[in-house]
PDB file of C-alpha atoms in Angstrom:
ATOM      1  CA  LEU S   1     144.569 -33.084 127.120  1.00 64.00           C
ATOM      2  CA  VAL S   2     145.497 -36.586 126.463  1.00 77.00           C
ATOM      3  CA  GLY S   3     144.759 -37.966 123.036  1.00 79.00           C
ATOM      4  CA  HIS S   4     148.346 -37.477 121.010  1.00 86.00           C
ATOM      5  CA  ASN S   5     150.607 -41.210 120.017  1.00 89.00           C
ATOM      6  CA  GLY S   6     154.074 -39.251 120.258  1.00 91.00           C
ATOM      7  CA  TYR S   7     155.216 -36.251 121.178  1.00 94.00           C
ATOM      8  CA  LEU S   8     153.246 -32.651 121.198  1.00 92.00           C
ATOM      9  CA  SER S   9     155.721 -30.557 118.748  1.00 95.00           C
ATOM     10  CA  CYS S  10     153.668 -27.288 118.953  1.00 95.00           C
ATOM     11  CA  CYS S  11     150.702 -25.926 119.908  1.00 95.00           C
ATOM     12  CA  ARG S  12     148.507 -22.425 119.175  1.00 95.00           C
ATOM     13  CA  PHE S  13     145.216 -20.791 120.399  1.00 95.00           C
ATOM     14  CA  LEU S  14     142.316 -20.284 117.723  1.00 93.00           C
ATOM     15  CA  SER S  15     140.534 -18.850 120.753  1.00 92.00           C
ATOM     16  CA  ASP S  16     139.539 -18.676 124.491  1.00 93.00           C
ATOM     17  CA  LYS S  17     138.225 -21.777 123.839  1.00 94.00           C
ATOM     18  CA  GLN S  18     139.858 -24.444 121.077  1.00 95.00           C
ATOM     19  CA  ILE S  19     143.457 -24.871 121.080  1.00 96.00           C
ATOM     20  CA  LEU S  20     145.370 -26.890 118.020  1.00 96.00           C
ATOM     21  CA  THR S  21     147.992 -28.586 118.373  1.00 96.00           C
ATOM     22  CA  SER S  22     151.050 -31.021 116.210  1.00 96.00           C
ATOM     23  CA  SER S  23     152.795 -34.076 117.347  1.00 96.00           C
ATOM     24  CA  GLY S  24     155.518 -36.555 116.617  1.00 95.00           C
ATOM     25  CA  ASP S  25     152.246 -39.129 115.382  1.00 95.00           C
ATOM     26  CA  THR S  26     152.656 -37.215 112.313  1.00 95.00           C
ATOM     27  CA  THR S  27     149.261 -35.587 113.310  1.00 95.00           C
ATOM     28  CA  CYS S  28     147.484 -31.941 114.264  1.00 96.00           C
ATOM     29  CA  ALA S  29     144.469 -32.030 116.369  1.00 95.00           C
ATOM     30  CA  LEU S  30     142.032 -29.351 117.292  1.00 95.00           C
ATOM     31  CA  TRP S  31     141.157 -29.709 120.999  1.00 95.00           C
ATOM     32  CA  ASP S  32     138.032 -28.232 123.426  1.00 94.00           C
ATOM     33  CA  ILE S  33     139.352 -26.670 125.847  1.00 94.00           C
ATOM     34  CA  GLU S  34     136.333 -26.616 128.222  1.00 93.00           C
ATOM     35  CA  THR S  35     135.624 -30.614 128.133  1.00 93.00           C
ATOM     36  CA  GLY S  36     139.152 -31.069 127.283  1.00 91.00           C
ATOM     37  CA  GLN S  37     138.490 -33.278 124.077  1.00 92.00           C
ATOM     38  CA  GLN S  38     139.967 -33.994 121.164  1.00 93.00           C
ATOM     39  CA  THR S  39     137.294 -32.578 118.086  1.00 93.00           C
ATOM     40  CA  THR S  40     139.131 -33.138 115.187  1.00 93.00           C
ATOM     41  CA  ALA S  41     142.108 -35.459 113.897  1.00 93.00           C
ATOM     42  CA  LEU S  42     143.739 -33.241 111.173  1.00 95.00           C
ATOM     43  CA  VAL S  43     145.996 -36.244 109.146  1.00 95.00           C
ATOM     44  CA  GLY S  44     147.236 -36.341 106.315  1.00 95.00           C
ATOM     45  CA  HIS S  45     151.689 -36.442 107.288  1.00 97.00           C
ATOM     46  CA  GLU S  46     152.911 -39.225 106.210  1.00 97.00           C
ATOM     47  CA  GLY S  47     156.610 -38.111 109.209  1.00 97.00           C
ATOM     48  CA  ASP S  48     156.258 -35.800 112.550  1.00 97.00           C
ATOM     49  CA  VAL S  49     155.117 -32.737 112.317  1.00 97.00           C
ATOM     50  CA  ASN S  50     157.706 -30.677 113.564  1.00 97.00           C
ATOM     51  CA  CYS S  51     155.442 -27.130 113.116  1.00 97.00           C
ATOM     52  CA  ILE S  52     152.200 -24.413 113.508  1.00 98.00           C
ATOM     53  CA  SER S  53     151.518 -21.292 112.152  1.00 97.00           C
ATOM     54  CA  LEU S  54     148.263 -20.343 112.620  1.00 97.00           C
ATOM     55  CA  ALA S  55     146.222 -17.482 109.267  1.00 96.00           C
ATOM     56  CA  PRO S  56     145.595 -14.720 110.100  1.00 93.00           C
ATOM     57  CA  ASP S  57     141.560 -14.660 108.999  1.00 91.00           C
ATOM     58  CA  GLY S  58     141.655 -17.850 111.746  1.00 90.00           C
ATOM     59  CA  ASN S  59     140.126 -20.215 109.334  1.00 94.00           C
ATOM     60  CA  THR S  60     143.216 -21.773 108.810  1.00 96.00           C
ATOM     61  CA  PHE S  61     146.362 -22.937 109.155  1.00 97.00           C
ATOM     62  CA  ILE S  62     150.360 -24.592 107.583  1.00 98.00           C
ATOM     63  CA  SER S  63     152.200 -27.295 109.058  1.00 98.00           C
ATOM     64  CA  GLY S  64     155.411 -28.212 107.990  1.00 98.00           C
ATOM     65  CA  SER S  65     156.709 -32.213 108.415  1.00 98.00           C
ATOM     66  CA  CYS S  66     159.374 -34.543 109.074  1.00 98.00           C
ATOM     67  CA  ASP S  67     158.351 -36.062 105.190  1.00 97.00           C
ATOM     68  CA  THR S  68     159.166 -32.193 103.809  1.00 97.00           C
ATOM     69  CA  SER S  69     156.305 -31.080 103.198  1.00 98.00           C
ATOM     70  CA  SER S  70     154.125 -28.565 103.889  1.00 98.00           C
ATOM     71  CA  LYS S  71     150.345 -28.932 103.918  1.00 98.00           C
ATOM     72  CA  LEU S  72     147.405 -25.987 104.608  1.00 98.00           C
ATOM     73  CA  TRP S  73     144.327 -27.072 106.487  1.00 97.00           C
ATOM     74  CA  ASP S  74     141.292 -26.142 106.771  1.00 96.00           C
ATOM     75  CA  ILE S  75     140.175 -25.819 110.270  1.00 94.00           C
ATOM     76  CA  ARG S  76     136.826 -25.808 109.811  1.00 92.00           C
ATOM     77  CA  ASP S  77     135.930 -29.139 108.144  1.00 92.00           C
ATOM     78  CA  GLY S  78     139.381 -30.831 109.250  1.00 92.00           C
ATOM     79  CA  MET S  79     141.225 -31.319 105.077  1.00 94.00           C
ATOM     80  CA  ALA S  80     144.658 -30.703 103.591  1.00 96.00           C
ATOM     81  CA  ASN S  81     143.599 -28.562 101.122  1.00 96.00           C
ATOM     82  CA  GLN S  82     146.632 -27.967  99.507  1.00 97.00           C
ATOM     83  CA  THR S  83     150.732 -30.132  99.793  1.00 98.00           C
ATOM     84  CA  PHE S  84     153.455 -27.645  98.718  1.00 98.00           C
ATOM     85  CA  TYR S  85     157.121 -29.448  98.091  1.00 97.00           C
ATOM     86  CA  GLY S  86     160.481 -28.185  97.938  1.00 96.00           C
ATOM     87  CA  HIS S  87     162.664 -29.499 100.517  1.00 97.00           C
ATOM     88  CA  GLU S  88     164.709 -32.299 100.675  1.00 97.00           C
ATOM     89  CA  LEU S  89     164.947 -33.341 104.627  1.00 98.00           C
ATOM     90  CA  ASP S  90     163.290 -32.102 107.929  1.00 98.00           C
ATOM     91  CA  ILE S  91     160.947 -28.994 107.986  1.00 98.00           C
ATOM     92  CA  ASN S  92     160.857 -27.108 111.371  1.00 98.00           C
ATOM     93  CA  ALA S  93     159.872 -24.226 111.227  1.00 98.00           C
ATOM     94  CA  ILE S  94     156.594 -22.516 109.225  1.00 98.00           C
ATOM     95  CA  SER S  95     155.284 -18.882 110.209  1.00 97.00           C
ATOM     96  CA  PHE S  96     152.715 -17.488 107.093  1.00 97.00           C
ATOM     97  CA  MET S  97     153.082 -14.096 106.314  1.00 96.00           C
ATOM     98  CA  SER S  98     150.394 -10.919 108.100  1.00 94.00           C
ATOM     99  CA  ASN S  99     149.071 -11.561 104.336  1.00 94.00           C
ATOM    100  CA  GLY S 100     148.133 -14.380 104.606  1.00 94.00           C
ATOM    101  CA  LEU S 101     149.064 -15.310 101.425  1.00 96.00           C
ATOM    102  CA  ASN S 102     152.685 -16.381 101.490  1.00 97.00           C
ATOM    103  CA  PHE S 103     154.326 -18.398 104.002  1.00 98.00           C
ATOM    104  CA  ALA S 104     158.119 -19.133 105.211  1.00 98.00           C
ATOM    105  CA  THR S 105     159.638 -22.341 105.846  1.00 98.00           C
ATOM    106  CA  GLY S 106     162.923 -24.004 107.662  1.00 98.00           C
ATOM    107  CA  SER S 107     164.337 -27.307 107.059  1.00 98.00           C
ATOM    108  CA  ASP S 108     167.203 -29.087 108.057  1.00 97.00           C
ATOM    109  CA  ASP S 109     168.746 -28.918 104.595  1.00 97.00           C
ATOM    110  CA  ALA S 110     169.720 -25.322 105.434  1.00 97.00           C
ATOM    111  CA  THR S 111     167.437 -23.519 103.265  1.00 97.00           C
ATOM    112  CA  CYS S 112     164.481 -20.975 104.444  1.00 98.00           C
ATOM    113  CA  ARG S 113     161.493 -21.169 101.759  1.00 98.00           C
ATOM    114  CA  MET S 114     158.240 -19.009 100.455  1.00 98.00           C
ATOM    115  CA  PHE S 115     155.534 -20.238  99.510  1.00 98.00           C
ATOM    116  CA  ASP S 116     152.332 -18.355  97.497  1.00 97.00           C
ATOM    117  CA  VAL S 117     149.002 -20.125  98.876  1.00 97.00           C
ATOM    118  CA  ARG S 118     147.793 -18.484  96.199  1.00 96.00           C
ATOM    119  CA  SER S 119     149.137 -20.489  93.054  1.00 96.00           C
ATOM    120  CA  ASP S 120     150.253 -23.591  95.386  1.00 96.00           C
ATOM    121  CA  GLN S 121     154.069 -23.302  95.048  1.00 96.00           C
ATOM    122  CA  GLU S 122     157.185 -22.383  95.743  1.00 97.00           C
ATOM    123  CA  VAL S 123     158.091 -18.198  94.798  1.00 97.00           C
ATOM    124  CA  ALA S 124     161.923 -18.026  96.558  1.00 97.00           C
ATOM    125  CA  CYS S 125     164.254 -20.494  98.228  1.00 97.00           C
ATOM    126  CA  TYR S 126     166.739 -17.928 100.355  1.00 97.00           C
ATOM    127  CA  GLY S 127     170.224 -20.338 101.419  1.00 95.00           C
ATOM    128  CA  GLY S 128     173.432 -20.432  99.506  1.00 87.00           C
ATOM    129  CA  GLU S 129     177.177 -22.039  99.958  1.00 85.00           C
ATOM    130  CA  HIS S 130     178.490 -19.853 103.086  1.00 87.00           C
ATOM    131  CA  ILE S 131     175.555 -21.794 105.440  1.00 90.00           C
ATOM    132  CA  ILE S 132     175.450 -25.203 105.505  1.00 92.00           C
ATOM    133  CA  CYS S 133     173.255 -25.814 108.470  1.00 96.00           C
ATOM    134  CA  GLY S 134     170.141 -26.194 109.649  1.00 96.00           C
ATOM    135  CA  ILE S 135     167.162 -23.853 110.433  1.00 97.00           C
ATOM    136  CA  THR S 136     165.250 -24.282 113.800  1.00 97.00           C
ATOM    137  CA  SER S 137     162.814 -21.090 113.567  1.00 97.00           C
ATOM    138  CA  VAL S 138     161.323 -18.264 111.029  1.00 98.00           C
ATOM    139  CA  ALA S 139     159.333 -14.952 110.985  1.00 97.00           C
ATOM    140  CA  PHE S 140     158.367 -12.079 109.045  1.00 97.00           C
ATOM    141  CA  SER S 141     158.733  -8.078 109.725  1.00 95.00           C
ATOM    142  CA  LYS S 142     155.915  -6.710 109.931  1.00 93.00           C
ATOM    143  CA  SER S 143     156.041  -5.548 106.499  1.00 93.00           C
ATOM    144  CA  GLY S 144     157.501  -9.070 105.571  1.00 95.00           C
ATOM    145  CA  ARG S 145     160.021  -7.254 103.561  1.00 95.00           C
ATOM    146  CA  VAL S 146     161.911  -9.696 106.095  1.00 96.00           C
ATOM    147  CA  LEU S 147     162.468 -12.925 107.412  1.00 97.00           C
ATOM    148  CA  PHE S 148     164.450 -13.201 110.088  1.00 98.00           C
ATOM    149  CA  ALA S 149     165.735 -17.595 110.232  1.00 98.00           C
ATOM    150  CA  GLY S 150     167.599 -18.836 113.816  1.00 97.00           C
ATOM    151  CA  TYR S 151     170.569 -21.863 113.000  1.00 97.00           C
ATOM    152  CA  ASP S 152     171.784 -24.574 114.250  1.00 96.00           C
ATOM    153  CA  ASP S 153     175.087 -22.145 113.431  1.00 95.00           C
ATOM    154  CA  PHE S 154     174.809 -19.772 116.196  1.00 96.00           C
ATOM    155  CA  ASN S 155     173.504 -17.021 114.090  1.00 95.00           C
ATOM    156  CA  CYS S 156     170.164 -15.438 113.892  1.00 97.00           C
ATOM    157  CA  HIS S 157     170.015 -14.375 109.886  1.00 96.00           C
ATOM    158  CA  VAL S 158     168.048 -11.821 107.977  1.00 97.00           C
ATOM    159  CA  TRP S 159     167.169 -12.425 104.718  1.00 97.00           C
ATOM    160  CA  ASP S 160     165.867  -9.799 102.496  1.00 97.00           C
ATOM    161  CA  THR S 161     162.520 -11.493 100.757  1.00 96.00           C
ATOM    162  CA  LEU S 162     162.430  -9.362  97.563  1.00 95.00           C
ATOM    163  CA  LYS S 163     166.276  -9.008  96.679  1.00 95.00           C
ATOM    164  CA  LEU S 164     166.502 -12.907  97.884  1.00 95.00           C
ATOM    165  CA  GLU S 165     170.243 -12.288  99.879  1.00 95.00           C
ATOM    166  CA  ARG S 166     171.304 -12.305 102.737  1.00 95.00           C
ATOM    167  CA  ALA S 167     171.045  -8.570 104.344  1.00 95.00           C
ATOM    168  CA  ALA S 168     172.287  -9.256 107.906  1.00 95.00           C
ATOM    169  CA  ALA S 169     173.726 -11.799 110.541  1.00 94.00           C
ATOM    170  CA  LEU S 170     172.751 -11.202 113.992  1.00 96.00           C
ATOM    171  CA  MET S 171     175.552 -13.049 115.914  1.00 95.00           C
ATOM    172  CA  GLY S 172     176.467 -13.216 119.379  1.00 94.00           C
ATOM    173  CA  HIS S 173     174.852 -16.534 120.534  1.00 96.00           C
ATOM    174  CA  GLU S 174     177.576 -18.893 121.930  1.00 97.00           C
ATOM    175  CA  ASN S 175     174.834 -22.147 120.977  1.00 97.00           C
ATOM    176  CA  ARG S 176     172.208 -22.935 118.578  1.00 96.00           C
ATOM    177  CA  VAL S 177     169.337 -20.296 118.390  1.00 97.00           C
ATOM    178  CA  SER S 178     166.368 -22.161 119.121  1.00 96.00           C
ATOM    179  CA  CYS S 179     163.266 -19.875 119.060  1.00 96.00           C
ATOM    180  CA  LEU S 180     163.377 -16.549 118.032  1.00 96.00           C
ATOM    181  CA  GLY S 181     159.567 -14.053 117.443  1.00 95.00           C
ATOM    182  CA  VAL S 182     158.957 -10.285 116.908  1.00 95.00           C
ATOM    183  CA  ASN S 183     156.989  -7.491 118.298  1.00 92.00           C
ATOM    184  CA  GLU S 184     153.624  -6.652 117.612  1.00 87.00           C
ATOM    185  CA  GLU S 185     154.471  -3.934 116.355  1.00 88.00           C
ATOM    186  CA  GLY S 186     157.732  -5.223 114.933  1.00 88.00           C
ATOM    187  CA  VAL S 187     160.431  -3.246 116.146  1.00 91.00           C
ATOM    188  CA  ALA S 188     162.224  -5.386 117.714  1.00 95.00           C
ATOM    189  CA  LEU S 189     162.787  -9.500 117.759  1.00 96.00           C
ATOM    190  CA  CYS S 190     163.941 -11.434 120.522  1.00 97.00           C
ATOM    191  CA  THR S 191     165.785 -14.853 119.980  1.00 97.00           C
ATOM    192  CA  GLY S 192     166.483 -17.634 122.144  1.00 97.00           C
ATOM    193  CA  SER S 193     169.289 -20.132 122.015  1.00 97.00           C
ATOM    194  CA  TRP S 194     170.862 -23.220 123.906  1.00 97.00           C
ATOM    195  CA  ASP S 195     173.261 -21.011 125.379  1.00 97.00           C
ATOM    196  CA  SER S 196     170.222 -19.826 127.996  1.00 97.00           C
ATOM    197  CA  PHE S 197     170.102 -16.474 126.950  1.00 96.00           C
ATOM    198  CA  LEU S 198     167.321 -14.408 125.073  1.00 96.00           C
ATOM    199  CA  LYS S 199     168.689 -11.897 123.013  1.00 96.00           C
ATOM    200  CA  ILE S 200     166.122  -8.479 122.609  1.00 96.00           C
ATOM    201  CA  TRP S 201     167.692  -6.454 119.128  1.00 95.00           C
ATOM    202  CA  ASN S 202     166.180  -4.076 117.191  1.00 86.00           C
TER     203      ASN S 202
END
């Protein structure tokens, strides 16, 4: 699929026929898989778009960028309807909560933040003086009560989303945690690291 003018940072299937991408060229794009053609260019960020997350309804998605903002897009018209601010450095990771009303971001400013789509604002910030490195990846537990975040300090920190405090630190990797994910049943977490290992936590 040729169309972006920069590196590809993320891709997500919308269906068997459509795929959504984000790029270092500051745009996101919607593609027709069968024809290989870009059908919609989503333009609005002023820096590299590092990450995207699809809403449960399949009609909207959020993007995180090096311009320190995140945007909520409507896939049907290709427009950014909301822009969220709060971070001071690049947003590297973004993830919707299962309710589709809240999402979390992780940034090089050493914080994770939660935003509420309905109130159009930041509602929580997760961080502290003991954490001074960037976040590479974020994911919610199935209930949304817990936010998992992968860090450059080789650890996965576990945040209680209601108490706004760290509940645990999953240690074991020997290099930065580069990606993570929660399985569909919500009973296991997988972390991937630059140390070349995957670890499964339950």
